[in-house]
Every structure is written in structure tokens, then in C-alpha cells.
Amino acid sequence: MADIHPEMHERRILGTELWWSFGVGVLIAAVLGMVIFTAVTMGMNPPSNVERIDPKTLHLSGEFAEHNLGTTVASDGSVTARIIATQFMFLPRCIAVPHRRRVTLRFATPDVIHGILVTGTNVNTMVVPGYVAQVHTEFMRTGDLLMPCHEYCGLGHSEMWATVQVLPENEFKPGPDGRISCAQR
Ligand code: CUA
């Protein structure tokens, strides 16, 4: 280094630093661009619903009581599926949803943190004790989709999964009480 003029040395360092900041800048722009692109085109947003529920009593009465789980079509036509995530299963194990209609999924857990995703959709959320996790989606393809737990929740974690049955409109026929369960096939 003794034979390089100190000023040259300084400029070389500056040049390297500028290249690095350019590279990092491109990387940050690419990541931000990806976040915005998936949010706008695929509805990938962080779940932002803050709603409390008592994990000790949620199964006894109210929204997450056993008779109220699964899919319900309200009188205004809105579709809501309520699911309990518990060590180590989902209740119910299968939910029926309509094709190409807005569906609200609501999850709660009485025990530990679980995670939920539905393969091939934008549904991906944590289910934290004490809170209701809520996501909206529209299922664009008919057929059975896998809904595994994706947060390690104990020894039976890998056995914890459910099925989302996406039914075409002519098969999505709720009963007089507005409830519909998976078709037996
Ligand atoms: Cu529930 Cu892993």
C-alpha cells in the first residue's frame, strides 16, 4: 500500500462503498417491490384483526362452541367458517367453502400457538391463545386443499392438518339453518 498515493486509496474505498450501497439499495427496493406487488395482486397482507377471546371458555358457549363450528352462510349471503385449532387437530377436520365467493375464516385456540395456511391461497396466519385470528379470501379453484398447522405446537404437530373443500356454486347448498359441512365422497 506504501506505493499508492493516499488520495487514490481514499477514492478506491469510496468507490467500493458506493457500489455496496447501490447493491443494498437495489436489494431493499426489490424486497419492498415484492411485498407491495403480492399485496396488490394476490391479497397477501399481514392479518391485522385484534379481537380478544378467553381461551379457557371459548368451547363452552358463544361463537366457538361445538355446534357453531364449521361453515355458516348468513342471511345476507356472507360465508364464515369457524375453526378451533387445538393440540393436535382442527375442529372440524374439514370445512366446505364456495368457489369464487368471499369467505371469512375465523380461528381460535384453547391451548398453544398454532399456525395455519391453506395451500395455494393467500391464507396464512398465526392462531394465538387469547385472540381470534381472522382472514378473508376467495378460493379460485374447486377441489380439496390441504390446511396444515405450520407452527410447531408439540409432539403431534406433524399430524395436525385439515381439509378445505372448495365446492362449485351448484354443490354449495347450505341447509335451512345456513350451515354446510363437507360432502362425503
Ligand atoms: Cu398446531 Cu402445529
PDB file of C-alpha atoms and ligand atoms in Angstrom:
ATOM      1  CA  MET A   1       0.000   0.000   0.000  1.00  0.00           C
ATOM      2  CA  ALA A   2       3.023   2.262   0.515  1.00  0.00           C
ATOM      3  CA  ASP A   3       3.343   2.961  -3.213  1.00  0.00           C
ATOM      4  CA  ILE A   4      -0.316   4.129  -3.594  1.00  0.00           C
ATOM      5  CA  HIS A   5      -0.974   7.801  -3.121  1.00  0.00           C
ATOM      6  CA  PRO A   6      -3.214   8.256  -0.009  1.00  0.00           C
ATOM      7  CA  GLU A   7      -5.755  10.181  -2.055  1.00  0.00           C
ATOM      8  CA  MET A   8      -6.058   7.319  -4.589  1.00  0.00           C
ATOM      9  CA  HIS A   9      -6.510   4.896  -1.728  1.00  0.00           C
ATOM     10  CA  GLU A  10      -9.313   7.023  -0.289  1.00  0.00           C
ATOM     11  CA  ARG A  11     -11.103   7.191  -3.660  1.00  0.00           C
ATOM     12  CA  ARG A  12     -10.915   3.465  -4.086  1.00  0.00           C
ATOM     13  CA  ILE A  13     -12.551   2.954  -0.684  1.00  0.00           C
ATOM     14  CA  LEU A  14     -15.248   5.466  -1.568  1.00  0.00           C
ATOM     15  CA  GLY A  15     -15.861   3.669  -4.866  1.00  0.00           C
ATOM     16  CA  THR A  16     -16.279   0.298  -3.121  1.00  0.00           C
ATOM     17  CA  GLU A  17     -18.648   1.814  -0.565  1.00  0.00           C
ATOM     18  CA  LEU A  18     -20.771   3.367  -3.290  1.00  0.00           C
ATOM     19  CA  TRP A  19     -21.028   0.025  -5.087  1.00  0.00           C
ATOM     20  CA  TRP A  20     -22.115  -1.670  -1.876  1.00  0.00           C
ATOM     21  CA  SER A  21     -24.754   0.955  -1.103  1.00  0.00           C
ATOM     22  CA  PHE A  22     -26.032   0.656  -4.663  1.00  0.00           C
ATOM     23  CA  GLY A  23     -26.296  -3.150  -4.315  1.00  0.00           C
ATOM     24  CA  VAL A  24     -28.034  -2.916  -0.947  1.00  0.00           C
ATOM     25  CA  GLY A  25     -30.362  -0.236  -2.315  1.00  0.00           C
ATOM     26  CA  VAL A  26     -31.370  -2.492  -5.222  1.00  0.00           C
ATOM     27  CA  LEU A  27     -31.986  -5.364  -2.806  1.00  0.00           C
ATOM     28  CA  ILE A  28     -34.201  -3.276  -0.494  1.00  0.00           C
ATOM     29  CA  ALA A  29     -36.142  -1.917  -3.475  1.00  0.00           C
ATOM     30  CA  ALA A  30     -36.644  -5.477  -4.795  1.00  0.00           C
ATOM     31  CA  VAL A  31     -37.930  -6.773  -1.428  1.00  0.00           C
ATOM     32  CA  LEU A  32     -40.258  -3.781  -0.918  1.00  0.00           C
ATOM     33  CA  GLY A  33     -41.461  -4.127  -4.503  1.00  0.00           C
ATOM     34  CA  MET A  34     -42.242  -7.810  -3.922  1.00  0.00           C
ATOM     35  CA  VAL A  35     -44.196  -7.013  -0.715  1.00  0.00           C
ATOM     36  CA  ILE A  36     -46.246  -4.334  -2.491  1.00  0.00           C
ATOM     37  CA  PHE A  37     -46.737  -6.484  -5.623  1.00  0.00           C
ATOM     38  CA  THR A  38     -48.040  -9.536  -3.700  1.00  0.00           C
ATOM     39  CA  ALA A  39     -50.222  -7.287  -1.512  1.00  0.00           C
ATOM     40  CA  VAL A  40     -51.858  -5.627  -4.527  1.00  0.00           C
ATOM     41  CA  THR A  41     -52.141  -8.577  -6.926  1.00  0.00           C
ATOM     42  CA  MET A  42     -52.576 -11.575  -4.603  1.00  0.00           C
ATOM     43  CA  GLY A  43     -54.105 -10.060  -1.464  1.00  0.00           C
ATOM     44  CA  MET A  44     -51.118 -11.052   0.696  1.00  0.00           C
ATOM     45  CA  ASN A  45     -51.470  -8.833   3.755  1.00  0.00           C
ATOM     46  CA  PRO A  46     -50.456  -9.391   7.357  1.00  0.00           C
ATOM     47  CA  PRO A  47     -53.527 -10.345   9.428  1.00  0.00           C
ATOM     48  CA  SER A  48     -54.433  -7.218  11.387  1.00  0.00           C
ATOM     49  CA  ASN A  49     -57.528  -8.282  13.307  1.00  0.00           C
ATOM     50  CA  VAL A  50     -57.254  -7.694  17.052  1.00  0.00           C
ATOM     51  CA  GLU A  51     -60.086  -9.415  18.843  1.00  0.00           C
ATOM     52  CA  ARG A  52     -59.804 -10.997  22.254  1.00  0.00           C
ATOM     53  CA  ILE A  53     -61.352 -14.286  23.375  1.00  0.00           C
ATOM     54  CA  ASP A  54     -60.957 -16.240  26.607  1.00  0.00           C
ATOM     55  CA  PRO A  55     -59.088 -19.465  25.702  1.00  0.00           C
ATOM     56  CA  LYS A  56     -60.386 -21.239  28.834  1.00  0.00           C
ATOM     57  CA  THR A  57     -64.076 -20.885  27.956  1.00  0.00           C
ATOM     58  CA  LEU A  58     -64.233 -20.469  24.173  1.00  0.00           C
ATOM     59  CA  HIS A  59     -65.524 -24.027  23.598  1.00  0.00           C
ATOM     60  CA  LEU A  60     -68.320 -23.749  26.198  1.00  0.00           C
ATOM     61  CA  SER A  61     -70.564 -21.126  24.660  1.00  0.00           C
ATOM     62  CA  GLY A  62     -70.714 -18.475  22.004  1.00  0.00           C
ATOM     63  CA  GLU A  63     -69.098 -18.340  18.623  1.00  0.00           C
ATOM     64  CA  PHE A  64     -66.658 -21.243  19.026  1.00  0.00           C
ATOM     65  CA  ALA A  65     -69.000 -23.673  20.798  1.00  0.00           C
ATOM     66  CA  GLU A  66     -69.047 -27.061  19.080  1.00  0.00           C
ATOM     67  CA  HIS A  67     -72.455 -26.663  17.377  1.00  0.00           C
ATOM     68  CA  ASN A  68     -71.288 -23.392  15.850  1.00  0.00           C
ATOM     69  CA  LEU A  69     -68.050 -24.646  14.265  1.00  0.00           C
ATOM     70  CA  GLY A  70     -67.650 -25.069  10.523  1.00  0.00           C
ATOM     71  CA  THR A  71     -69.192 -23.069   7.705  1.00  0.00           C
ATOM     72  CA  THR A  72     -72.256 -20.835   8.064  1.00  0.00           C
ATOM     73  CA  VAL A  73     -73.974 -18.742   5.411  1.00  0.00           C
ATOM     74  CA  ALA A  74     -75.649 -15.708   6.980  1.00  0.00           C
ATOM     75  CA  SER A  75     -78.985 -14.331   5.745  1.00  0.00           C
ATOM     76  CA  ASP A  76     -77.101 -11.623   3.827  1.00  0.00           C
ATOM     77  CA  GLY A  77     -75.196 -14.353   1.937  1.00  0.00           C
ATOM     78  CA  SER A  78     -71.844 -13.824   3.664  1.00  0.00           C
ATOM     79  CA  VAL A  79     -69.870 -17.007   4.302  1.00  0.00           C
ATOM     80  CA  THR A  80     -67.991 -17.536   7.572  1.00  0.00           C
ATOM     81  CA  ALA A  81     -66.054 -20.623   8.663  1.00  0.00           C
ATOM     82  CA  ARG A  82     -65.152 -21.029  12.335  1.00  0.00           C
ATOM     83  CA  ILE A  83     -62.382 -23.419  13.278  1.00  0.00           C
ATOM     84  CA  ILE A  84     -60.696 -24.357  16.539  1.00  0.00           C
ATOM     85  CA  ALA A  85     -57.015 -25.251  16.352  1.00  0.00           C
ATOM     86  CA  THR A  86     -56.056 -27.499  19.248  1.00  0.00           C
ATOM     87  CA  GLN A  87     -53.299 -29.973  20.081  1.00  0.00           C
ATOM     88  CA  PHE A  88     -53.275 -31.794  17.671  1.00  0.00           C
ATOM     89  CA  MET A  89     -56.172 -31.289  15.345  1.00  0.00           C
ATOM     90  CA  PHE A  90     -58.548 -28.861  13.758  1.00  0.00           C
ATOM     91  CA  LEU A  91     -62.233 -28.827  14.664  1.00  0.00           C
ATOM     92  CA  PRO A  92     -63.880 -29.540  12.324  1.00  0.00           C
ATOM     93  CA  ARG A  93     -61.386 -31.587  10.319  1.00  0.00           C
ATOM     94  CA  CYS A  94     -62.920 -30.474   7.048  1.00  0.00           C
ATOM     95  CA  ILE A  95     -64.649 -27.252   6.045  1.00  0.00           C
ATOM     96  CA  ALA A  96     -66.765 -26.703   2.946  1.00  0.00           C
ATOM     97  CA  VAL A  97     -66.425 -23.356   1.187  1.00  0.00           C
ATOM     98  CA  PRO A  98     -67.860 -21.959  -2.052  1.00  0.00           C
ATOM     99  CA  HIS A  99     -65.869 -21.360  -5.227  1.00  0.00           C
ATOM    100  CA  ARG A 100     -65.174 -17.715  -6.147  1.00  0.00           C
ATOM    101  CA  ARG A 101     -67.007 -16.098  -3.252  1.00  0.00           C
ATOM    102  CA  ARG A 102     -65.598 -14.048  -0.418  1.00  0.00           C
ATOM    103  CA  VAL A 103     -65.111 -16.254   2.643  1.00  0.00           C
ATOM    104  CA  THR A 104     -64.208 -15.169   6.168  1.00  0.00           C
ATOM    105  CA  LEU A 105     -62.158 -17.683   8.156  1.00  0.00           C
ATOM    106  CA  ARG A 106     -62.085 -17.305  11.929  1.00  0.00           C
ATOM    107  CA  PHE A 107     -59.745 -19.336  14.124  1.00  0.00           C
ATOM    108  CA  ALA A 108     -59.249 -19.644  17.870  1.00  0.00           C
ATOM    109  CA  THR A 109     -57.174 -21.921  20.099  1.00  0.00           C
ATOM    110  CA  PRO A 110     -57.691 -23.077  23.677  1.00  0.00           C
ATOM    111  CA  ASP A 111     -54.083 -24.187  24.206  1.00  0.00           C
ATOM    112  CA  VAL A 112     -50.878 -23.081  22.467  1.00  0.00           C
ATOM    113  CA  ILE A 113     -49.831 -21.068  19.407  1.00  0.00           C
ATOM    114  CA  HIS A 114     -50.669 -22.763  16.114  1.00  0.00           C
ATOM    115  CA  GLY A 115     -50.184 -21.545  12.565  1.00  0.00           C
ATOM    116  CA  ILE A 116     -52.445 -22.036   9.596  1.00  0.00           C
ATOM    117  CA  LEU A 117     -52.029 -21.924   5.881  1.00  0.00           C
ATOM    118  CA  VAL A 118     -54.173 -23.172   3.039  1.00  0.00           C
ATOM    119  CA  THR A 119     -52.033 -24.446   0.194  1.00  0.00           C
ATOM    120  CA  GLY A 120     -52.173 -22.380  -2.973  1.00  0.00           C
ATOM    121  CA  THR A 121     -54.059 -19.454  -1.386  1.00  0.00           C
ATOM    122  CA  ASN A 122     -53.210 -16.270   0.497  1.00  0.00           C
ATOM    123  CA  VAL A 123     -54.487 -17.778   3.775  1.00  0.00           C
ATOM    124  CA  ASN A 124     -51.618 -17.784   6.259  1.00  0.00           C
ATOM    125  CA  THR A 125     -51.951 -16.719   9.878  1.00  0.00           C
ATOM    126  CA  MET A 126     -50.889 -17.497  13.407  1.00  0.00           C
ATOM    127  CA  VAL A 127     -53.504 -18.590  15.913  1.00  0.00           C
ATOM    128  CA  VAL A 128     -52.554 -17.198  19.301  1.00  0.00           C
ATOM    129  CA  PRO A 129     -54.329 -18.130  22.560  1.00  0.00           C
ATOM    130  CA  GLY A 130     -56.479 -15.216  23.715  1.00  0.00           C
ATOM    131  CA  TYR A 131     -57.124 -13.849  20.227  1.00  0.00           C
ATOM    132  CA  VAL A 132     -59.362 -14.594  17.268  1.00  0.00           C
ATOM    133  CA  ALA A 133     -57.378 -14.886  14.035  1.00  0.00           C
ATOM    134  CA  GLN A 134     -59.433 -13.714  11.082  1.00  0.00           C
ATOM    135  CA  VAL A 135     -58.625 -13.774   7.373  1.00  0.00           C
ATOM    136  CA  HIS A 136     -60.648 -13.189   4.215  1.00  0.00           C
ATOM    137  CA  THR A 137     -60.109 -14.991   0.982  1.00  0.00           C
ATOM    138  CA  GLU A 138     -61.679 -16.157  -2.230  1.00  0.00           C
ATOM    139  CA  PHE A 139     -61.000 -19.716  -3.387  1.00  0.00           C
ATOM    140  CA  MET A 140     -60.302 -19.643  -7.103  1.00  0.00           C
ATOM    141  CA  ARG A 141     -60.196 -23.403  -7.764  1.00  0.00           C
ATOM    142  CA  THR A 142     -62.580 -26.190  -6.785  1.00  0.00           C
ATOM    143  CA  GLY A 143     -61.357 -29.333  -5.091  1.00  0.00           C
ATOM    144  CA  ASP A 144     -59.726 -30.301  -1.813  1.00  0.00           C
ATOM    145  CA  LEU A 145     -56.995 -28.119  -0.370  1.00  0.00           C
ATOM    146  CA  LEU A 146     -54.698 -29.079   2.470  1.00  0.00           C
ATOM    147  CA  MET A 147     -54.679 -26.891   5.569  1.00  0.00           C
ATOM    148  CA  PRO A 148     -51.722 -27.901   7.742  1.00  0.00           C
ATOM    149  CA  CYS A 149     -50.577 -26.401  11.027  1.00  0.00           C
ATOM    150  CA  HIS A 150     -47.306 -24.633  10.271  1.00  0.00           C
ATOM    151  CA  GLU A 151     -46.199 -23.629  13.751  1.00  0.00           C
ATOM    152  CA  TYR A 152     -44.542 -26.252  15.931  1.00  0.00           C
ATOM    153  CA  CYS A 153     -47.092 -26.856  18.691  1.00  0.00           C
ATOM    154  CA  GLY A 154     -45.922 -30.101  20.294  1.00  0.00           C
ATOM    155  CA  LEU A 155     -45.213 -33.748  19.554  1.00  0.00           C
ATOM    156  CA  GLY A 156     -48.301 -34.220  17.374  1.00  0.00           C
ATOM    157  CA  HIS A 157     -47.658 -31.130  15.254  1.00  0.00           C
ATOM    158  CA  SER A 158     -46.935 -33.073  12.074  1.00  0.00           C
ATOM    159  CA  GLU A 159     -50.291 -34.881  12.400  1.00  0.00           C
ATOM    160  CA  MET A 160     -52.223 -31.633  12.625  1.00  0.00           C
ATOM    161  CA  TRP A 161     -53.982 -30.766   9.405  1.00  0.00           C
ATOM    162  CA  ALA A 162     -57.443 -30.273   7.944  1.00  0.00           C
ATOM    163  CA  THR A 163     -59.084 -30.183   4.536  1.00  0.00           C
ATOM    164  CA  VAL A 164     -60.722 -27.230   2.822  1.00  0.00           C
ATOM    165  CA  GLN A 165     -63.297 -28.497   0.342  1.00  0.00           C
ATOM    166  CA  VAL A 166     -63.937 -25.871  -2.313  1.00  0.00           C
ATOM    167  CA  LEU A 167     -67.348 -26.621  -3.842  1.00  0.00           C
ATOM    168  CA  PRO A 168     -68.717 -25.260  -7.120  1.00  0.00           C
ATOM    169  CA  GLU A 169     -71.704 -22.958  -6.620  1.00  0.00           C
ATOM    170  CA  ASN A 170     -74.248 -25.640  -7.646  1.00  0.00           C
ATOM    171  CA  GLU A 171     -72.921 -28.020  -4.951  1.00  0.00           C
ATOM    172  CA  PHE A 172     -72.609 -25.398  -2.244  1.00  0.00           C
ATOM    173  CA  LYS A 173     -76.069 -25.834  -0.739  1.00  0.00           C
ATOM    174  CA  PRO A 174     -76.377 -24.885   2.949  1.00  0.00           C
ATOM    175  CA  GLY A 175     -79.226 -26.370   4.980  1.00  0.00           C
ATOM    176  CA  PRO A 176     -82.192 -24.343   6.277  1.00  0.00           C
ATOM    177  CA  ASP A 177     -80.065 -23.273   9.270  1.00  0.00           C
ATOM    178  CA  GLY A 178     -77.433 -21.828   6.903  1.00  0.00           C
ATOM    179  CA  ARG A 179     -74.881 -24.472   7.821  1.00  0.00           C
ATOM    180  CA  ILE A 180     -72.951 -26.687   5.441  1.00  0.00           C
ATOM    181  CA  SER A 181     -70.406 -29.440   6.078  1.00  0.00           C
ATOM    182  CA  CYS A 182     -68.063 -31.288   3.766  1.00  0.00           C
ATOM    183  CA  ALA A 183     -69.653 -33.595   1.207  1.00  0.00           C
ATOM    184  CA  GLN A 184     -68.813 -37.247   1.858  1.00  0.00           C
ATOM    185  CA  ARG A 185     -67.007 -38.597  -1.148  1.00  0.00           C
TER     186      ARG A 185
HETATM  187 CU1  CUA B   1     -50.675 -26.986  15.706  1.00  0.00          CU
HETATM  188 CU2  CUA B   1     -48.506 -27.315  14.938  1.00  0.00          CU
END
